[in-house]
Short mmCIF file of C-alpha atoms and ligand atoms in Angstrom, two decimals:
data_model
loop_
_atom_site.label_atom_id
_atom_site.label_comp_id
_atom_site.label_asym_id
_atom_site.label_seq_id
_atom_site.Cartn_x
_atom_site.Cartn_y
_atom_site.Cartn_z
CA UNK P 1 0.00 0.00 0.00
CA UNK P 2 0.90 3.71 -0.50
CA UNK P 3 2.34 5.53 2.56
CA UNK P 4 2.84 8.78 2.88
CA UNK P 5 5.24 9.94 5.90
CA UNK P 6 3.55 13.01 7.42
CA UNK P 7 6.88 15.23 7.61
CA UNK P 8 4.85 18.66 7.00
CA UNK P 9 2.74 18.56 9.85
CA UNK P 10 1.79 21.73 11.30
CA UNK P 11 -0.67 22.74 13.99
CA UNK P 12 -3.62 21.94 11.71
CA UNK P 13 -2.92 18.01 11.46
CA UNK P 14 -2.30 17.15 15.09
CA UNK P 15 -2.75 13.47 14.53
CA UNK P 16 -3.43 11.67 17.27
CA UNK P 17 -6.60 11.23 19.33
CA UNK P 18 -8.95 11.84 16.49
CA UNK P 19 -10.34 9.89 13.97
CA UNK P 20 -10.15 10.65 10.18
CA UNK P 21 -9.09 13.12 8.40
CA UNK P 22 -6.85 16.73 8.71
CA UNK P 23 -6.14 19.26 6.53
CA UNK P 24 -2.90 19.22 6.09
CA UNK P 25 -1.50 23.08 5.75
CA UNK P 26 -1.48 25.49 8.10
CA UNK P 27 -3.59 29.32 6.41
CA UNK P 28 -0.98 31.11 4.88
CA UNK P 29 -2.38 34.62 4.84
CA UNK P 30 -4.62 34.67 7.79
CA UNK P 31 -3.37 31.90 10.47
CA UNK P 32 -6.36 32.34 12.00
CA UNK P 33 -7.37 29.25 14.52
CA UNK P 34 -9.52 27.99 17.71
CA UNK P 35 -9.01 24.38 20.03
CA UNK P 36 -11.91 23.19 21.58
CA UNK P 37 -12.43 20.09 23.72
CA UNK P 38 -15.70 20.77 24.73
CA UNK P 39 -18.07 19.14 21.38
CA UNK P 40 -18.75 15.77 21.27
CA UNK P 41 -16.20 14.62 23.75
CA UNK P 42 -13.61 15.47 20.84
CA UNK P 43 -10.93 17.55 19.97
CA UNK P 44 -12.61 20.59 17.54
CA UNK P 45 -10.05 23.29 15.41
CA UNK P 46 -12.21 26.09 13.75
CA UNK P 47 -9.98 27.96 11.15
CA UNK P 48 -9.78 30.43 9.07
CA UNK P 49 -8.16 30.72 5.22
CA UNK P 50 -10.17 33.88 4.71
CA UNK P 51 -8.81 36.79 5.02
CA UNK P 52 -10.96 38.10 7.56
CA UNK P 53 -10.00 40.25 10.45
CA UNK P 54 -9.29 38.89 14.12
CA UNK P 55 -12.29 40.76 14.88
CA UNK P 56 -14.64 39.35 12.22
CA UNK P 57 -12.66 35.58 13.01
CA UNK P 58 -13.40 35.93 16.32
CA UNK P 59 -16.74 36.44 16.03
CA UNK P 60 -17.39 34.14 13.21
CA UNK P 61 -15.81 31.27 15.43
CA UNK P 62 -17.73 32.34 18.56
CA UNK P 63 -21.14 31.87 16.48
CA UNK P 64 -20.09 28.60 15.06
CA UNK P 65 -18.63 27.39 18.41
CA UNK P 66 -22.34 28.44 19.60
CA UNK P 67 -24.43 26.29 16.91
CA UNK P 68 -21.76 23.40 18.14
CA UNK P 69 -22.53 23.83 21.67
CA UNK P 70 -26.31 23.85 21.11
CA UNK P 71 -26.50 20.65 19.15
CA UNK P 72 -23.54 19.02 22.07
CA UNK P 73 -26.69 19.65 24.61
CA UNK P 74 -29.49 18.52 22.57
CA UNK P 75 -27.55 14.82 21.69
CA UNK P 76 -25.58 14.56 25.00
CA UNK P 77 -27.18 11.30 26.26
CA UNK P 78 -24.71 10.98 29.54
CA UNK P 79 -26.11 14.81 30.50
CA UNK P 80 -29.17 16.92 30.87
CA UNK P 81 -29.15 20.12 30.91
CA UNK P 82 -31.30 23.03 32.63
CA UNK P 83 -34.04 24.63 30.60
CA UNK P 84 -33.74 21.85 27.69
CA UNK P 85 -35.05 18.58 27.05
CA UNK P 86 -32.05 16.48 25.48
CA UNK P 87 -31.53 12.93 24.63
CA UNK P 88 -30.76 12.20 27.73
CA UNK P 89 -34.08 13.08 28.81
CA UNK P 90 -35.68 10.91 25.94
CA UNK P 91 -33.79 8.06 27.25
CA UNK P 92 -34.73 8.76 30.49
CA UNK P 93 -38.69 8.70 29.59
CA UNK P 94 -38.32 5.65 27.20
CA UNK P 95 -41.83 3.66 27.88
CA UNK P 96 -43.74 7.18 29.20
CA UNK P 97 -45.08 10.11 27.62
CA UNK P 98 -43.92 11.96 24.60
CA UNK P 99 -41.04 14.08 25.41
CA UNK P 100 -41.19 18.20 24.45
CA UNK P 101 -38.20 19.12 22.23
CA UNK P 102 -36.85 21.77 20.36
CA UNK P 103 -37.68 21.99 16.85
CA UNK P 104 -34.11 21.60 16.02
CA UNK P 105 -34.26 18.21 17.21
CA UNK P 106 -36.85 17.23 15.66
CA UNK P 107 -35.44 17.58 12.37
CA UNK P 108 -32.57 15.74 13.20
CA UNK P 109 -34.71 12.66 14.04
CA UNK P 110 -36.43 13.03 11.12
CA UNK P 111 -33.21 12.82 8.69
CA UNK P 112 -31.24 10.37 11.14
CA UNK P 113 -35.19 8.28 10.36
CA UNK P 114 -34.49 9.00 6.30
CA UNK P 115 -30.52 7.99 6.40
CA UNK P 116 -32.02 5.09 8.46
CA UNK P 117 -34.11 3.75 6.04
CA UNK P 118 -31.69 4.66 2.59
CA UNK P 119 -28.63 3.09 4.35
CA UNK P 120 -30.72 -0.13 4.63
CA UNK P 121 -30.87 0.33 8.64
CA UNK P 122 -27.05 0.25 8.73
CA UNK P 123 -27.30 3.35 10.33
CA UNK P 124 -29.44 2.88 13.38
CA UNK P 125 -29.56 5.67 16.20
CA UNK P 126 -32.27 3.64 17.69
CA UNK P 127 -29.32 0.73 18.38
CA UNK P 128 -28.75 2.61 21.77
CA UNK P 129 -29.37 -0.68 23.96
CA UNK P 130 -27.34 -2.78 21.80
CA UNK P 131 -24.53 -0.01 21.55
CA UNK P 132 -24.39 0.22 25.02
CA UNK P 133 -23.73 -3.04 26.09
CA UNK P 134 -20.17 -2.45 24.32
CA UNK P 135 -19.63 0.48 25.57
CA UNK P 136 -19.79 -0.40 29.11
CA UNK P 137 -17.51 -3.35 28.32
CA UNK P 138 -14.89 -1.16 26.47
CA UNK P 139 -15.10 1.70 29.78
CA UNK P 140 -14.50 -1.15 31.86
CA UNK P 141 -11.23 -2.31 29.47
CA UNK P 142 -9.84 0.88 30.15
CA UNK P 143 -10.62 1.11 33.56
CA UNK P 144 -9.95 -2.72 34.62
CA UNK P 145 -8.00 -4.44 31.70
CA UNK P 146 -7.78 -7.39 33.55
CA UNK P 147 -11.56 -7.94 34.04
CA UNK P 148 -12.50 -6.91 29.78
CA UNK P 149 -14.62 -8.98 28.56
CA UNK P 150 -17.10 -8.97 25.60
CA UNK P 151 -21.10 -8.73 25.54
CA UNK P 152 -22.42 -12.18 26.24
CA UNK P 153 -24.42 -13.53 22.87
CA UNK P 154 -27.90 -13.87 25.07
CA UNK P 155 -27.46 -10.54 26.26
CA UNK P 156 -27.17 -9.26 22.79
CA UNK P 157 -29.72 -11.29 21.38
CA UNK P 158 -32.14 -9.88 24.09
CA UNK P 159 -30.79 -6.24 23.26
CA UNK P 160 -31.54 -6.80 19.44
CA UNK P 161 -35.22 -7.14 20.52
CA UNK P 162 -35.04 -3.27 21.50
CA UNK P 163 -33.70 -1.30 18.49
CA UNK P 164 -36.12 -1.00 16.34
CA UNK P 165 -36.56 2.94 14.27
CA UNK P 166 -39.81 2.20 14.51
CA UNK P 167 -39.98 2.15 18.14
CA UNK P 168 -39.37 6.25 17.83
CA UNK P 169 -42.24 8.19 17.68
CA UNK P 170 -41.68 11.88 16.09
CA UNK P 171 -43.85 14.18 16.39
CA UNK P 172 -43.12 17.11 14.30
CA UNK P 173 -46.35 19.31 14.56
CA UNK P 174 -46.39 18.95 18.32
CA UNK P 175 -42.72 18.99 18.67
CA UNK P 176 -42.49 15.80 20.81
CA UNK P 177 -40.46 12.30 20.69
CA UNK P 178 -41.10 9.32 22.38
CA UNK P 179 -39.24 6.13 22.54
CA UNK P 180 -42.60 3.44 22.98
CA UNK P 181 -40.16 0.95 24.53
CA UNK P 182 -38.81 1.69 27.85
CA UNK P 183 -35.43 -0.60 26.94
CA UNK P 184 -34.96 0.98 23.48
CA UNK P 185 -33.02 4.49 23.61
CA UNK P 186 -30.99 6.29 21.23
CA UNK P 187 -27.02 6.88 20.15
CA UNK P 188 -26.45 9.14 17.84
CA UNK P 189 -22.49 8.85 17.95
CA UNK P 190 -22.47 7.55 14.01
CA UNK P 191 -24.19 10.74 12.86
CA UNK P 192 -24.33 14.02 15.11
CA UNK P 193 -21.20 15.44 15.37
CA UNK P 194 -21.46 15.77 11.45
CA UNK P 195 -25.00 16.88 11.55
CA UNK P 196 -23.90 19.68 13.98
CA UNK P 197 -20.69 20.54 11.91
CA UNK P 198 -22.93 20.68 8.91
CA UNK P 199 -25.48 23.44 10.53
CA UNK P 200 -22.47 25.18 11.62
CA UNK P 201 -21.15 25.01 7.71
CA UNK P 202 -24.57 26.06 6.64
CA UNK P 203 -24.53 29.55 9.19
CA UNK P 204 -21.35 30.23 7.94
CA UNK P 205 -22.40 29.73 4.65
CA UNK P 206 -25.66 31.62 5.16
CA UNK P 207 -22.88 34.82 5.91
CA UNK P 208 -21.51 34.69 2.24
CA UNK P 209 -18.22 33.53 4.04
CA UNK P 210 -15.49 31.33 1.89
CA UNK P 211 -12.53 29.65 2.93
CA UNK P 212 -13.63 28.22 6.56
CA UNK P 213 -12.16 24.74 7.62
CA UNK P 214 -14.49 23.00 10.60
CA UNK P 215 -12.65 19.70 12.11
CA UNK P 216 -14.52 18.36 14.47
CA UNK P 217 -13.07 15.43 15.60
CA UNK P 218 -11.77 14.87 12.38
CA UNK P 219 -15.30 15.39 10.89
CA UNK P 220 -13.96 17.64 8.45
CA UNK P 221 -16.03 20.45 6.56
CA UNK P 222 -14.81 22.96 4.15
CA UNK P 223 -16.23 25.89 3.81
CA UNK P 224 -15.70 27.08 0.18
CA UNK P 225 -12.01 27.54 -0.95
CA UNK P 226 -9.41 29.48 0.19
CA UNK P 227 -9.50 33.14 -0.90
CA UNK P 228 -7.12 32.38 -4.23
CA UNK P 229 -10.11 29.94 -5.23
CA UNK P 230 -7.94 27.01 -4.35
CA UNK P 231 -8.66 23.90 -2.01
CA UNK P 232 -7.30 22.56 0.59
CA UNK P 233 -5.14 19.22 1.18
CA UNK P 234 -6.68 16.97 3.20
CA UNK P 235 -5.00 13.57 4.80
CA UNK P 236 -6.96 10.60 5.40
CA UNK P 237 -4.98 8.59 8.01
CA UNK P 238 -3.28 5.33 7.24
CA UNK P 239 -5.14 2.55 9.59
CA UNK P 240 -1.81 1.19 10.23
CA UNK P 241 -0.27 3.95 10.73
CA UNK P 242 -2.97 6.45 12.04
CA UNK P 243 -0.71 8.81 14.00
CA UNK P 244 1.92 9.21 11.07
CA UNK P 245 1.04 8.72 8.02
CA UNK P 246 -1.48 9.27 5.78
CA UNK P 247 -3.11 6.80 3.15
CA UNK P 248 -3.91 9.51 0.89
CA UNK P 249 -4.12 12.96 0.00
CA UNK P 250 -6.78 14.47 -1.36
CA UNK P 251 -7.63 18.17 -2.54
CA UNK P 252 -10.83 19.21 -1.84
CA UNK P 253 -13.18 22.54 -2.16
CA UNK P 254 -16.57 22.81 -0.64
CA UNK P 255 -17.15 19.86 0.98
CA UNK P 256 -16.70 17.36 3.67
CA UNK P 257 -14.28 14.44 4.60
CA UNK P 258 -15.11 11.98 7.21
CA UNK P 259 -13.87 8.60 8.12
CA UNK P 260 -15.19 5.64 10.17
CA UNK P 261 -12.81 3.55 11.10
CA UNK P 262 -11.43 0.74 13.67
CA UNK P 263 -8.35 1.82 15.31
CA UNK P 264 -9.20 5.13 17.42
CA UNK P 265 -11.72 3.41 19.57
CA UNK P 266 -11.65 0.13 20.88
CA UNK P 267 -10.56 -2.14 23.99
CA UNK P 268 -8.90 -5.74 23.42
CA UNK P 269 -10.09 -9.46 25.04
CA UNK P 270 -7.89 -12.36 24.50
CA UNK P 271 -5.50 -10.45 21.75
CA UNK P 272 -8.60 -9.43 19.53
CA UNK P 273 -9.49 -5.90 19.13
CA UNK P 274 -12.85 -4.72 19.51
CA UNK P 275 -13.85 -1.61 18.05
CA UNK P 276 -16.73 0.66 18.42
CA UNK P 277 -18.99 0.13 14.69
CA UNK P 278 -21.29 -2.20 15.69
CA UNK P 279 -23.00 -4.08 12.61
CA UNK P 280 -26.81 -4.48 12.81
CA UNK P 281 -27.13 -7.46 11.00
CA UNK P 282 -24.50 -9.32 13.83
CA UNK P 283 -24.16 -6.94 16.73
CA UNK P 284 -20.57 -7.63 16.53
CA UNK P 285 -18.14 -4.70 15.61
CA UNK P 286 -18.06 -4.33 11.81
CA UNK P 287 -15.05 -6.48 9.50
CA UNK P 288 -15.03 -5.20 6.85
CA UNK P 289 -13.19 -2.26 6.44
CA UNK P 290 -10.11 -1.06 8.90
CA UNK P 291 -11.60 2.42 7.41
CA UNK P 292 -13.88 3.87 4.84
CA UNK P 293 -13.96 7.64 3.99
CA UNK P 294 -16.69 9.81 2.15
CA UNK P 295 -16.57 12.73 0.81
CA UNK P 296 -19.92 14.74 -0.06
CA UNK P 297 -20.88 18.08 1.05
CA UNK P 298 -23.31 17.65 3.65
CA UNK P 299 -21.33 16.37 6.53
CA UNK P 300 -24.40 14.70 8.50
CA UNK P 301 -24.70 12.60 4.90
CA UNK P 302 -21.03 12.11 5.44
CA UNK P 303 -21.09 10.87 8.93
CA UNK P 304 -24.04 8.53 8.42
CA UNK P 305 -22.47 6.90 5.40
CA UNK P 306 -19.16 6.62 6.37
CA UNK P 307 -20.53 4.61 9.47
CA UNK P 308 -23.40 2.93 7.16
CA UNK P 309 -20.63 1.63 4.12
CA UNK P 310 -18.09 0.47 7.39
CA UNK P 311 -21.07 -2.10 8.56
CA UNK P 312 -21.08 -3.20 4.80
CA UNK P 313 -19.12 -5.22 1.76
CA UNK P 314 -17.36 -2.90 -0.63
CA UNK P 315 -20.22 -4.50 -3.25
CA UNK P 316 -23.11 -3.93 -1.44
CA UNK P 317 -21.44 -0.29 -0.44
CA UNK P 318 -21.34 0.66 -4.06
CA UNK P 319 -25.21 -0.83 -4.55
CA UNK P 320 -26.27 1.45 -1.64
CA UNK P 321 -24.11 4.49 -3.71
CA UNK P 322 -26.19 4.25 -7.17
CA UNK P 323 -29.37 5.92 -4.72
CA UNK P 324 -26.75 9.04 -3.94
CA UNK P 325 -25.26 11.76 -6.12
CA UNK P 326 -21.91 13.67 -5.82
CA UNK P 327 -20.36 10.73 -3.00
CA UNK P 328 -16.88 9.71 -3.24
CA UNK P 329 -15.34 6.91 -1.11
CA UNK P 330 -12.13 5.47 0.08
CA UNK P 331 -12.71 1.87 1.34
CA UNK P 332 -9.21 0.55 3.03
CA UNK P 333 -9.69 -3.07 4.37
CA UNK P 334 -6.88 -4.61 6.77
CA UNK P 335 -4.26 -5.73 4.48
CA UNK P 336 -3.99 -2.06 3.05
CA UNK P 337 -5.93 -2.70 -0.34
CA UNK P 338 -7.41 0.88 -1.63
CA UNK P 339 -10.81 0.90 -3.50
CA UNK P 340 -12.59 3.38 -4.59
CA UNK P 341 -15.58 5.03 -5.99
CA UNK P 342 -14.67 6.30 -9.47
CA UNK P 343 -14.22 10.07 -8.83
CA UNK P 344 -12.32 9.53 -6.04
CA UNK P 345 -8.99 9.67 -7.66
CA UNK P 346 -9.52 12.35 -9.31
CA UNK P 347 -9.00 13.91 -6.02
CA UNK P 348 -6.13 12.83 -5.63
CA UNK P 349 -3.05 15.09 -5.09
CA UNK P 350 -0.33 12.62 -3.16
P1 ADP W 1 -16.73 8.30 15.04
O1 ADP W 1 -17.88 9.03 15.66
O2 ADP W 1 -15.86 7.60 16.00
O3 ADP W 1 -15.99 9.16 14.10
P2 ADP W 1 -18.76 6.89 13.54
O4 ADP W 1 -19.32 8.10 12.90
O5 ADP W 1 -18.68 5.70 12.66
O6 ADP W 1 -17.34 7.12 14.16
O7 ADP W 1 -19.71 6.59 14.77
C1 ADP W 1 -19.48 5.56 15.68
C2 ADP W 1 -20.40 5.70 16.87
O8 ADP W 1 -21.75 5.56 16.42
C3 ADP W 1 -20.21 4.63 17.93
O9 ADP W 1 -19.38 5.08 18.96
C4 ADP W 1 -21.61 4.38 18.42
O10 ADP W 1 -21.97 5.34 19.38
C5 ADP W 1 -22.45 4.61 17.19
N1 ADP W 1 -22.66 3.44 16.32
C6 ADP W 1 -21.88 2.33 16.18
N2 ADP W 1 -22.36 1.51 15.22
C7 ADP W 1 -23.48 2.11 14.76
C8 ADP W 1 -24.44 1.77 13.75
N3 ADP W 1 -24.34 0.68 13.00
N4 ADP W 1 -25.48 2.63 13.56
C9 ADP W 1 -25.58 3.75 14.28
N5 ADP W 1 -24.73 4.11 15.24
C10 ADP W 1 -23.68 3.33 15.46
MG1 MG W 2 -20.49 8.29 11.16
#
């Protein structure tokens, strides 16, 4: 396979700890640039290829930082918060009555409920009691090495009875959810972060503002090109190599990049890793795919099938890609092997 030694890395590509992807070059002009470790339980860089002022940067970043923040509280389900009704609270009243919510989250049920049904259920955030059996077992790994263990079969099989979309009920004129099943509950880990980084895009966007990059946990959106009209370079990590090299790099404009893949998260039993993609169809982690990248504009699209195409063969990946338009995707399975979607290397740069 193709490796790429990551000598250039500035500030923008700190590698480790995140999944995915990072631009690779640090603004030129206007080294304009924000850390956060607040969203998502991630790592989060806001900057800035713009031009702009530090005034106008400063508050550009502060609004998108907002919009990020806003969306962290509504799908935090660890946390509630005062004055809203999050997740968390939906969870909570799984089995009672419908649940008041802000409009905002209603529409994000509503598209996680379409990218449920056109990723053939691959992409479940009604999975919540199956995805939590693993991740208590991979917090008690890291806590207690000696005492990981796996998710007994009956307890998944019991689980599996529980994570069914249809056991969501939206209710968009009256602004209420309601989980009918007081075991089901929802994880939306495979699809928010983008979804959030994708309204933030969208404000920004709203603004007439070019040349933004959002990373997110390595959720990466660009915001429209740099201010010569060029693109950025953007890494996608090496799965055997994730903290130092890259598998590729691509140049992209106007879009997103985001990877799914099996080495960031996980715990080991016995010498086998387990990682945190959980496949519908065997409530096992996903094998596949050590990662698969897409890039399309909407990042919430991204997120979803990035997770959706990992729980997948490459074959049925690219039958599930005829139903979408403008997607490009970088499958990379263990042994290093590249495939791709057809417009993919045109992107291409290294
Ligand atoms: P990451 O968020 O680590 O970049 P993903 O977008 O693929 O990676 O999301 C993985 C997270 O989504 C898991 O931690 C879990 O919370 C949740 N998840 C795992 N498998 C699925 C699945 N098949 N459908 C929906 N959510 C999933
Ligand atoms: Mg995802």
């Amino acid at each position: 396979m193709v490796k790429r030694t990551v000598a250039f890395i500035c500030l923008l590509a700190v590698l480790s700890g995140i999944a995915g992807c990072a631009v690779t070059e640090q603004p030129a002009s206007s080294p304009q640039g924000v850390v956060n470790f607040t969203f998502f339980d991630t790592v989060s860089y806001i900057y800035s290829y713009a031009g702009d002022t530090a005034e106008e940067f400063n508050t550009r970043s502060a609004a998108v930082s907002d919009i990020l923040m806003e969306y962290h509280k509504l799908f935090d389900i660890y946390h509630e918060y005062s004055g809203i009704n999050n997740l968390c609270t939906v969870n909570r009243l799984a089995g009672q009555d419908p649940v008041e919510v802000d409009s905002k989250l209603i529409d994000f049920l509503l598209y996680a409920e379409e990218l449920y049904k056109s990723t053939d259920g691959e992409m479940n955030i009604t999975m919540g009691a199956v995805l939590k059996l693993w991740h208590d077992c991979r917090t008690i790994a890291a806590d207690t090495p000696a005492q990981a263990s796996i998710p007994a079969e009956s307890e998944l099989l019991d689980a599996a009875k529980h994570i069914d979309f249809s056991l969501l009920e939206i209710d968009k004129e009256n602004s209420t959810v309601r989980l009918t099943d007081p075991l089901a509950s929802i994880d939306v880990g495979a699809l928010g972060k983008g979804y959030a980084t994708e309204m933030a895009a969208q404000y920004l966007e709203a603004q007439g503002i070019s040349g933004y990059v959002l990373n997110i946990g390595g959720n990466i959106r660009l915001v429209g090109t740099k201010a010569d009209g060029s693109g950025f370079k953007t890494g996608i990590k090496d799965p055997q190599d994730p903290d130092n090299s890259f598998a590729a790099i691509v140049l992209l404009k106007d879009t997103s990049c985001v990877t799914s893949g099996n080495y960031e998260r996980f715990f080991t039993v016995g010498g086998k890793r387990y990682h945190h993609i959980i496949d519908p169809d065997t409530m096992q982690p996903a094998e596949h795919f050590s990662s698969v990248t897409v890039i399309t504009k909407d990042s919430g699209l991204a997120d979803a099938l990035s997770t959706a195409l990992f729980c997948m063969s490459y074959e049925d990946g690219l039958r599930l890609l005829e139903a979408f338009e403008n997607v490009e995707v970088l499958w990379i399975t263990e042994d290093g092997t590249q495939h791709y979607t057809a417009g993919f290397e045109n992107l291409i740069v290294e």
